[in-house]
């Protein structure tokens, strides 16, 4: 079984962060592991508070995984503070795993901050250069590339500027744009578009976590980058299509829709949501 590690924050309400990552890994048939960098008291409506994990404990969690287990891909999510970013980047330089996918999480869907805005310089200098793939949404891409994104041409310009910062590939996600859910991948040479119909739902809590974890799983399963993104886009679109009205705010996506459909059908002949 391929092994995939998530380094991210804990979302106690289960739809985003480490919890979404582990569900996504399981849905892909890879073995999920987690290094928790922050415990976030949050739900589908708001972030109440958070406690960051000490950098030396983050480092020791990473040591514990790598000294024992071969890691096929790493997904990085929320990194709240510069010290946390430095600890994670140093350790990943030391262990040099293949397939590092970084989702530069800055805000929850409800607008609550999950990264100290003063950490942007450390993100750019220390974290972005270790990424095989960086997956910013539009507001994150705007912050990182210091430009406004109004259309697809701007998404491309921003991706090029971010690529210059040292990551190997950039995927600017269009979840926050109007129109179809169009994402643009830039590999330093070419642009590739991944498009899906926009689904009318407010249940999009954790879509970014789910997408980047699906890409990391597919890379661990040895798909090439474009195919890994294509399959992950299909997976996240189905997860949003069948998203769950759980909680009073932005509900979570359905990480196991196809698995449940297929498994249940085989066992009982019945289908259910
Ligand atoms: N309503 C929607 N319908 C279809 N696809 C969507 C919708 N919203 C987001 N997506 C897609 O989901 C994926 C995740 O993108 P998004 O921009 O929502 O990430 P994000 O803002 O980082 O998520 P989060 O921070 O909540 O985890 C992208 O492929 C995006 O195009
Ligand atoms: C812990 C955590 N990571 C990421 C996100 C972004 O969806 C969130 N809401 N919570």
GROMACS .gro file of C-alpha atoms and ligand atoms in nm:
model
  314
    1UNK     CA    1   0.000   0.000   0.000
    2UNK     CA    2   0.128   0.347  -0.086
    3UNK     CA    3   0.183   0.575   0.214
    4UNK     CA    4   0.085   0.942   0.218
    5UNK     CA    5   0.154   1.195   0.494
    6UNK     CA    6  -0.051   1.505   0.568
    7UNK     CA    7   0.113   1.790   0.759
    8UNK     CA    8  -0.176   2.021   0.849
    9UNK     CA    9  -0.414   2.154   1.113
   10UNK     CA   10  -0.690   1.959   1.286
   11UNK     CA   11  -1.052   2.056   1.208
   12UNK     CA   12  -1.259   1.910   1.491
   13UNK     CA   13  -1.577   1.940   1.278
   14UNK     CA   14  -1.429   1.684   1.039
   15UNK     CA   15  -1.473   1.843   0.695
   16UNK     CA   16  -1.137   2.014   0.639
   17UNK     CA   17  -0.774   1.995   0.753
   18UNK     CA   18  -0.619   1.666   0.866
   19UNK     CA   19  -0.962   1.501   0.893
   20UNK     CA   20  -1.049   1.573   0.527
   21UNK     CA   21  -0.700   1.463   0.424
   22UNK     CA   22  -0.723   1.124   0.598
   23UNK     CA   23  -1.071   1.062   0.457
   24UNK     CA   24  -0.946   1.146   0.108
   25UNK     CA   25  -0.642   0.917   0.146
   26UNK     CA   26  -0.869   0.633   0.258
   27UNK     CA   27  -1.104   0.690  -0.037
   28UNK     CA   28  -0.801   0.650  -0.266
   29UNK     CA   29  -0.680   0.327  -0.109
   30UNK     CA   30  -0.356   0.476   0.023
   31UNK     CA   31  -0.234   0.457   0.384
   32UNK     CA   32  -0.281   0.796   0.551
   33UNK     CA   33  -0.056   0.947   0.820
   34UNK     CA   34  -0.073   1.286   0.992
   35UNK     CA   35   0.153   1.543   1.153
   36UNK     CA   36  -0.069   1.793   1.333
   37UNK     CA   37   0.068   2.149   1.342
   38UNK     CA   38  -0.230   2.325   1.502
   39UNK     CA   39  -0.546   2.220   1.683
   40UNK     CA   40  -0.827   2.439   1.551
   41UNK     CA   41  -1.157   2.475   1.737
   42UNK     CA   42  -1.374   2.533   1.431
   43UNK     CA   43  -1.697   2.422   1.268
   44UNK     CA   44  -1.885   2.483   0.944
   45UNK     CA   45  -1.959   2.845   1.047
   46UNK     CA   46  -1.660   2.981   1.239
   47UNK     CA   47  -1.315   2.943   1.386
   48UNK     CA   48  -1.343   2.983   1.764
   49UNK     CA   49  -0.977   2.952   1.863
   50UNK     CA   50  -0.665   2.754   1.790
   51UNK     CA   51  -0.355   2.626   1.965
   52UNK     CA   52  -0.043   2.582   1.758
   53UNK     CA   53   0.175   2.280   1.825
   54UNK     CA   54   0.532   2.362   1.940
   55UNK     CA   55   0.780   2.352   1.649
   56UNK     CA   56   0.998   2.087   1.824
   57UNK     CA   57   0.693   1.859   1.857
   58UNK     CA   58   0.616   1.913   1.486
   59UNK     CA   59   0.975   1.815   1.406
   60UNK     CA   60   0.957   1.506   1.627
   61UNK     CA   61   0.630   1.394   1.463
   62UNK     CA   62   0.798   1.423   1.122
   63UNK     CA   63   1.102   1.228   1.254
   64UNK     CA   64   0.873   0.961   1.397
   65UNK     CA   65   0.710   0.903   1.059
   66UNK     CA   66   1.022   0.918   0.841
   67UNK     CA   67   1.256   0.713   1.063
   68UNK     CA   68   1.010   0.425   1.040
   69UNK     CA   69   0.806   0.448   0.721
   70UNK     CA   70   0.876   0.512   0.354
   71UNK     CA   71   0.660   0.804   0.245
   72UNK     CA   72   0.531   0.806  -0.115
   73UNK     CA   73   0.381   1.158  -0.107
   74UNK     CA   74   0.335   1.449   0.134
   75UNK     CA   75   0.044   1.693   0.142
   76UNK     CA   76   0.098   2.014   0.339
   77UNK     CA   77  -0.196   2.227   0.447
   78UNK     CA   78  -0.232   2.495   0.716
   79UNK     CA   79   0.103   2.626   0.847
   80UNK     CA   80  -0.001   2.901   1.092
   81UNK     CA   81   0.327   3.070   1.188
   82UNK     CA   82   0.679   3.133   1.048
   83UNK     CA   83   0.839   2.901   1.310
   84UNK     CA   84   0.609   2.617   1.204
   85UNK     CA   85   0.689   2.680   0.835
   86UNK     CA   86   1.064   2.675   0.907
   87UNK     CA   87   1.040   2.352   1.109
   88UNK     CA   88   0.841   2.174   0.835
   89UNK     CA   89   1.060   2.301   0.549
   90UNK     CA   90   1.387   2.203   0.727
   91UNK     CA   91   1.263   1.852   0.802
   92UNK     CA   92   1.135   1.794   0.451
   93UNK     CA   93   1.468   1.914   0.308
   94UNK     CA   94   1.637   1.660   0.538
   95UNK     CA   95   1.414   1.366   0.435
   96UNK     CA   96   1.361   1.481   0.074
   97UNK     CA   97   1.045   1.280   0.000
   98UNK     CA   98   0.905   1.266  -0.354
   99UNK     CA   99   0.576   1.437  -0.442
  100UNK     CA  100   0.532   1.733  -0.205
  101UNK     CA  101   0.192   1.898  -0.266
  102UNK     CA  102   0.140   2.223  -0.074
  103UNK     CA  103  -0.197   2.391  -0.025
  104UNK     CA  104  -0.101   2.738   0.109
  105UNK     CA  105  -0.402   2.771   0.342
  106UNK     CA  106  -0.462   3.128   0.461
  107UNK     CA  107  -0.833   3.148   0.548
  108UNK     CA  108  -1.118   2.906   0.624
  109UNK     CA  109  -1.420   2.918   0.383
  110UNK     CA  110  -1.599   3.144   0.632
  111UNK     CA  111  -1.317   3.401   0.609
  112UNK     CA  112  -1.148   3.330   0.943
  113UNK     CA  113  -0.766   3.353   0.925
  114UNK     CA  114  -0.564   3.031   0.967
  115UNK     CA  115  -0.223   3.179   0.882
  116UNK     CA  116  -0.058   3.479   1.047
  117UNK     CA  117  -0.051   3.742   0.766
  118UNK     CA  118   0.307   3.830   0.873
  119UNK     CA  119   0.413   3.476   0.776
  120UNK     CA  120   0.372   3.546   0.402
  121UNK     CA  121   0.745   3.626   0.354
  122UNK     CA  122   0.847   3.298   0.520
  123UNK     CA  123   0.589   3.112   0.312
  124UNK     CA  124   0.744   3.256  -0.005
  125UNK     CA  125   1.110   3.217   0.094
  126UNK     CA  126   1.101   2.888   0.284
  127UNK     CA  127   0.793   2.684   0.194
  128UNK     CA  128   0.714   2.753  -0.173
  129UNK     CA  129   1.061   2.642  -0.298
  130UNK     CA  130   1.015   2.289  -0.157
  131UNK     CA  131   0.683   2.231  -0.337
  132UNK     CA  132   0.653   1.995  -0.632
  133UNK     CA  133   0.303   2.140  -0.666
  134UNK     CA  134   0.153   2.449  -0.499
  135UNK     CA  135  -0.229   2.473  -0.505
  136UNK     CA  136  -0.339   2.830  -0.412
  137UNK     CA  137  -0.699   2.939  -0.447
  138UNK     CA  138  -0.754   3.281  -0.607
  139UNK     CA  139  -0.725   3.497  -0.290
  140UNK     CA  140  -0.410   3.303  -0.189
  141UNK     CA  141  -0.257   3.337  -0.537
  142UNK     CA  142  -0.333   3.711  -0.525
  143UNK     CA  143  -0.153   3.750  -0.190
  144UNK     CA  144   0.149   3.542  -0.293
  145UNK     CA  145   0.194   3.706  -0.634
  146UNK     CA  146   0.088   4.056  -0.515
  147UNK     CA  147  -0.156   4.103  -0.803
  148UNK     CA  148  -0.528   4.111  -0.857
  149UNK     CA  149  -0.689   3.816  -1.042
  150UNK     CA  150  -0.997   3.912  -1.248
  151UNK     CA  151  -0.990   3.655  -1.528
  152UNK     CA  152  -0.816   3.345  -1.667
  153UNK     CA  153  -0.531   3.552  -1.813
  154UNK     CA  154  -0.463   3.689  -1.463
  155UNK     CA  155  -0.471   3.334  -1.320
  156UNK     CA  156  -0.199   3.243  -1.573
  157UNK     CA  157   0.010   3.552  -1.493
  158UNK     CA  158  -0.014   3.481  -1.122
  159UNK     CA  159   0.082   3.115  -1.176
  160UNK     CA  160   0.390   3.227  -1.372
  161UNK     CA  161   0.492   3.472  -1.097
  162UNK     CA  162   0.450   3.201  -0.830
  163UNK     CA  163   0.647   2.951  -1.039
  164UNK     CA  164   0.935   3.203  -1.041
  165UNK     CA  165   0.944   3.170  -0.659
  166UNK     CA  166   1.082   2.819  -0.694
  167UNK     CA  167   0.802   2.563  -0.686
  168UNK     CA  168   0.803   2.309  -0.970
  169UNK     CA  169   0.434   2.338  -1.064
  170UNK     CA  170   0.146   2.570  -0.971
  171UNK     CA  171  -0.228   2.497  -0.979
  172UNK     CA  172  -0.439   2.812  -0.937
  173UNK     CA  173  -0.788   2.697  -0.831
  174UNK     CA  174  -1.092   2.881  -0.957
  175UNK     CA  175  -1.336   2.784  -0.682
  176UNK     CA  176  -1.363   3.150  -0.577
  177UNK     CA  177  -1.418   3.287  -0.931
  178UNK     CA  178  -1.749   3.334  -1.111
  179UNK     CA  179  -1.852   3.097  -1.391
  180UNK     CA  180  -1.732   2.739  -1.421
  181UNK     CA  181  -1.493   2.584  -1.166
  182UNK     CA  182  -1.182   2.627  -1.381
  183UNK     CA  183  -0.835   2.550  -1.242
  184UNK     CA  184  -0.510   2.636  -1.426
  185UNK     CA  185  -0.197   2.422  -1.395
  186UNK     CA  186   0.141   2.571  -1.494
  187UNK     CA  187   0.448   2.346  -1.513
  188UNK     CA  188   0.696   2.614  -1.610
  189UNK     CA  189   0.635   2.564  -1.983
  190UNK     CA  190   0.269   2.498  -2.056
  191UNK     CA  191  -0.071   2.575  -1.909
  192UNK     CA  192  -0.331   2.303  -1.863
  193UNK     CA  193  -0.698   2.375  -1.785
  194UNK     CA  194  -0.914   2.155  -1.560
  195UNK     CA  195  -1.274   2.260  -1.582
  196UNK     CA  196  -1.599   2.146  -1.419
  197UNK     CA  197  -1.949   2.284  -1.400
  198UNK     CA  198  -2.000   2.502  -1.092
  199UNK     CA  199  -2.228   2.324  -0.844
  200UNK     CA  200  -2.481   2.546  -0.668
  201UNK     CA  201  -2.413   2.463  -0.304
  202UNK     CA  202  -2.282   2.634   0.007
  203UNK     CA  203  -2.131   2.306   0.124
  204UNK     CA  204  -1.771   2.364   0.018
  205UNK     CA  205  -1.595   2.337   0.355
  206UNK     CA  206  -1.259   2.167   0.295
  207UNK     CA  207  -1.271   2.147  -0.086
  208UNK     CA  208  -0.911   2.268  -0.113
  209UNK     CA  209  -0.784   2.018   0.149
  210UNK     CA  210  -0.970   1.738  -0.029
  211UNK     CA  211  -0.839   1.833  -0.374
  212UNK     CA  212  -0.472   1.861  -0.273
  213UNK     CA  213  -0.491   1.532  -0.079
  214UNK     CA  214  -0.647   1.359  -0.380
  215UNK     CA  215  -0.364   1.490  -0.600
  216UNK     CA  216  -0.101   1.370  -0.347
  217UNK     CA  217  -0.270   1.026  -0.334
  218UNK     CA  218  -0.268   1.000  -0.714
  219UNK     CA  219   0.100   1.101  -0.730
  220UNK     CA  220   0.180   0.834  -0.468
  221UNK     CA  221  -0.008   0.588  -0.691
  222UNK     CA  222   0.242   0.683  -0.964
  223UNK     CA  223   0.015   0.878  -1.197
  224UNK     CA  224   0.186   1.163  -1.383
  225UNK     CA  225   0.102   1.516  -1.263
  226UNK     CA  226  -0.160   1.601  -1.527
  227UNK     CA  227  -0.340   1.270  -1.482
  228UNK     CA  228  -0.316   1.304  -1.101
  229UNK     CA  229  -0.483   1.647  -1.121
  230UNK     CA  230  -0.743   1.529  -1.374
  231UNK     CA  231  -0.855   1.241  -1.153
  232UNK     CA  232  -0.845   1.456  -0.838
  233UNK     CA  233  -1.064   1.719  -1.009
  234UNK     CA  234  -1.317   1.448  -1.093
  235UNK     CA  235  -1.305   1.321  -0.733
  236UNK     CA  236  -1.352   1.665  -0.573
  237UNK     CA  237  -1.634   1.753  -0.815
  238UNK     CA  238  -1.825   1.435  -0.721
  239UNK     CA  239  -1.754   1.505  -0.351
  240UNK     CA  240  -1.904   1.857  -0.392
  241UNK     CA  241  -2.198   1.728  -0.602
  242UNK     CA  242  -2.291   1.495  -0.315
  243UNK     CA  243  -2.182   1.731  -0.036
  244UNK     CA  244  -2.345   1.688   0.301
  245UNK     CA  245  -2.579   1.934   0.474
  246UNK     CA  246  -2.407   1.884   0.807
  247UNK     CA  247  -2.380   2.186   1.036
  248UNK     CA  248  -2.529   2.533   1.002
  249UNK     CA  249  -2.268   2.693   0.777
  250UNK     CA  250  -2.059   2.560   0.486
  251UNK     CA  251  -2.115   2.184   0.511
  252UNK     CA  252  -1.849   1.926   0.421
  253UNK     CA  253  -1.805   1.733   0.098
  254UNK     CA  254  -1.879   1.361   0.065
  255UNK     CA  255  -1.538   1.191   0.061
  256UNK     CA  256  -1.672   0.838   0.012
  257UNK     CA  257  -1.961   0.883  -0.233
  258UNK     CA  258  -1.837   0.643  -0.503
  259UNK     CA  259  -1.691   0.395  -0.255
  260UNK     CA  260  -2.022   0.372  -0.067
  261UNK     CA  261  -2.219   0.343  -0.391
  262UNK     CA  262  -2.004   0.063  -0.526
  263UNK     CA  263  -1.956  -0.120  -0.194
  264UNK     CA  264  -2.323  -0.106  -0.096
  265UNK     CA  265  -2.439  -0.212  -0.440
  266UNK     CA  266  -2.208  -0.513  -0.434
  267UNK     CA  267  -2.314  -0.617  -0.083
  268UNK     CA  268  -2.687  -0.550  -0.092
  269UNK     CA  269  -2.795  -0.437  -0.437
  270UNK     CA  270  -2.923  -0.109  -0.288
  271UNK     CA  271  -2.792   0.239  -0.352
  272UNK     CA  272  -2.811   0.533  -0.118
  273UNK     CA  273  -2.661   0.881  -0.087
  274LIG     N1  274  -1.921   2.522  -0.623
  274LIG     C1  275  -1.827   2.449  -0.684
  274LIG     N2  276  -1.858   2.367  -0.786
  274LIG     C2  277  -1.766   2.292  -0.848
  274LIG     N3  278  -1.636   2.294  -0.814
  274LIG     C3  279  -1.596   2.375  -0.714
  274LIG     C4  280  -1.688   2.456  -0.643
  274LIG     N4  281  -1.621   2.525  -0.545
  274LIG     C5  282  -1.492   2.486  -0.555
  274LIG     N5  283  -1.475   2.399  -0.658
  274LIG     C6  284  -1.351   2.331  -0.698
  274LIG     O1  285  -1.299   2.269  -0.580
  274LIG     C7  286  -1.158   2.269  -0.585
  274LIG     C8  287  -1.105   2.341  -0.460
  274LIG     O2  288  -1.105   2.479  -0.488
  274LIG     P1  289  -1.132   2.599  -0.389
  274LIG     O3  290  -1.095   2.722  -0.464
  274LIG     O4  291  -1.269   2.589  -0.335
  274LIG     O5  292  -1.029   2.565  -0.275
  274LIG     P2  293  -1.005   2.636  -0.136
  274LIG     O6  294  -1.067   2.771  -0.135
  274LIG     O7  295  -0.859   2.628  -0.111
  274LIG     O8  296  -1.085   2.542  -0.035
  274LIG     P3  297  -1.084   2.543   0.129
  274LIG     O9  298  -0.991   2.651   0.172
  274LIG    O10  299  -1.223   2.563   0.175
  274LIG    O11  300  -1.038   2.406   0.166
  274LIG     C9  301  -1.119   2.336  -0.717
  274LIG    O12  302  -1.107   2.235  -0.817
  274LIG    C10  303  -1.239   2.422  -0.746
  274LIG    O13  304  -1.250   2.453  -0.884
  275LIG     C1  305  -0.751   2.298   0.996
  275LIG     C2  306  -0.800   2.357   0.869
  275LIG     N1  307  -0.721   2.352   0.759
  275LIG     C3  308  -0.764   2.404   0.643
  275LIG     C4  309  -0.888   2.464   0.632
  275LIG     C5  310  -0.932   2.525   0.501
  275LIG     O1  311  -1.038   2.464   0.449
  275LIG     C6  312  -0.969   2.466   0.749
  275LIG     N2  313  -1.093   2.521   0.749
  275LIG     N3  314  -0.922   2.412   0.865
   0.00000   0.00000   0.00000
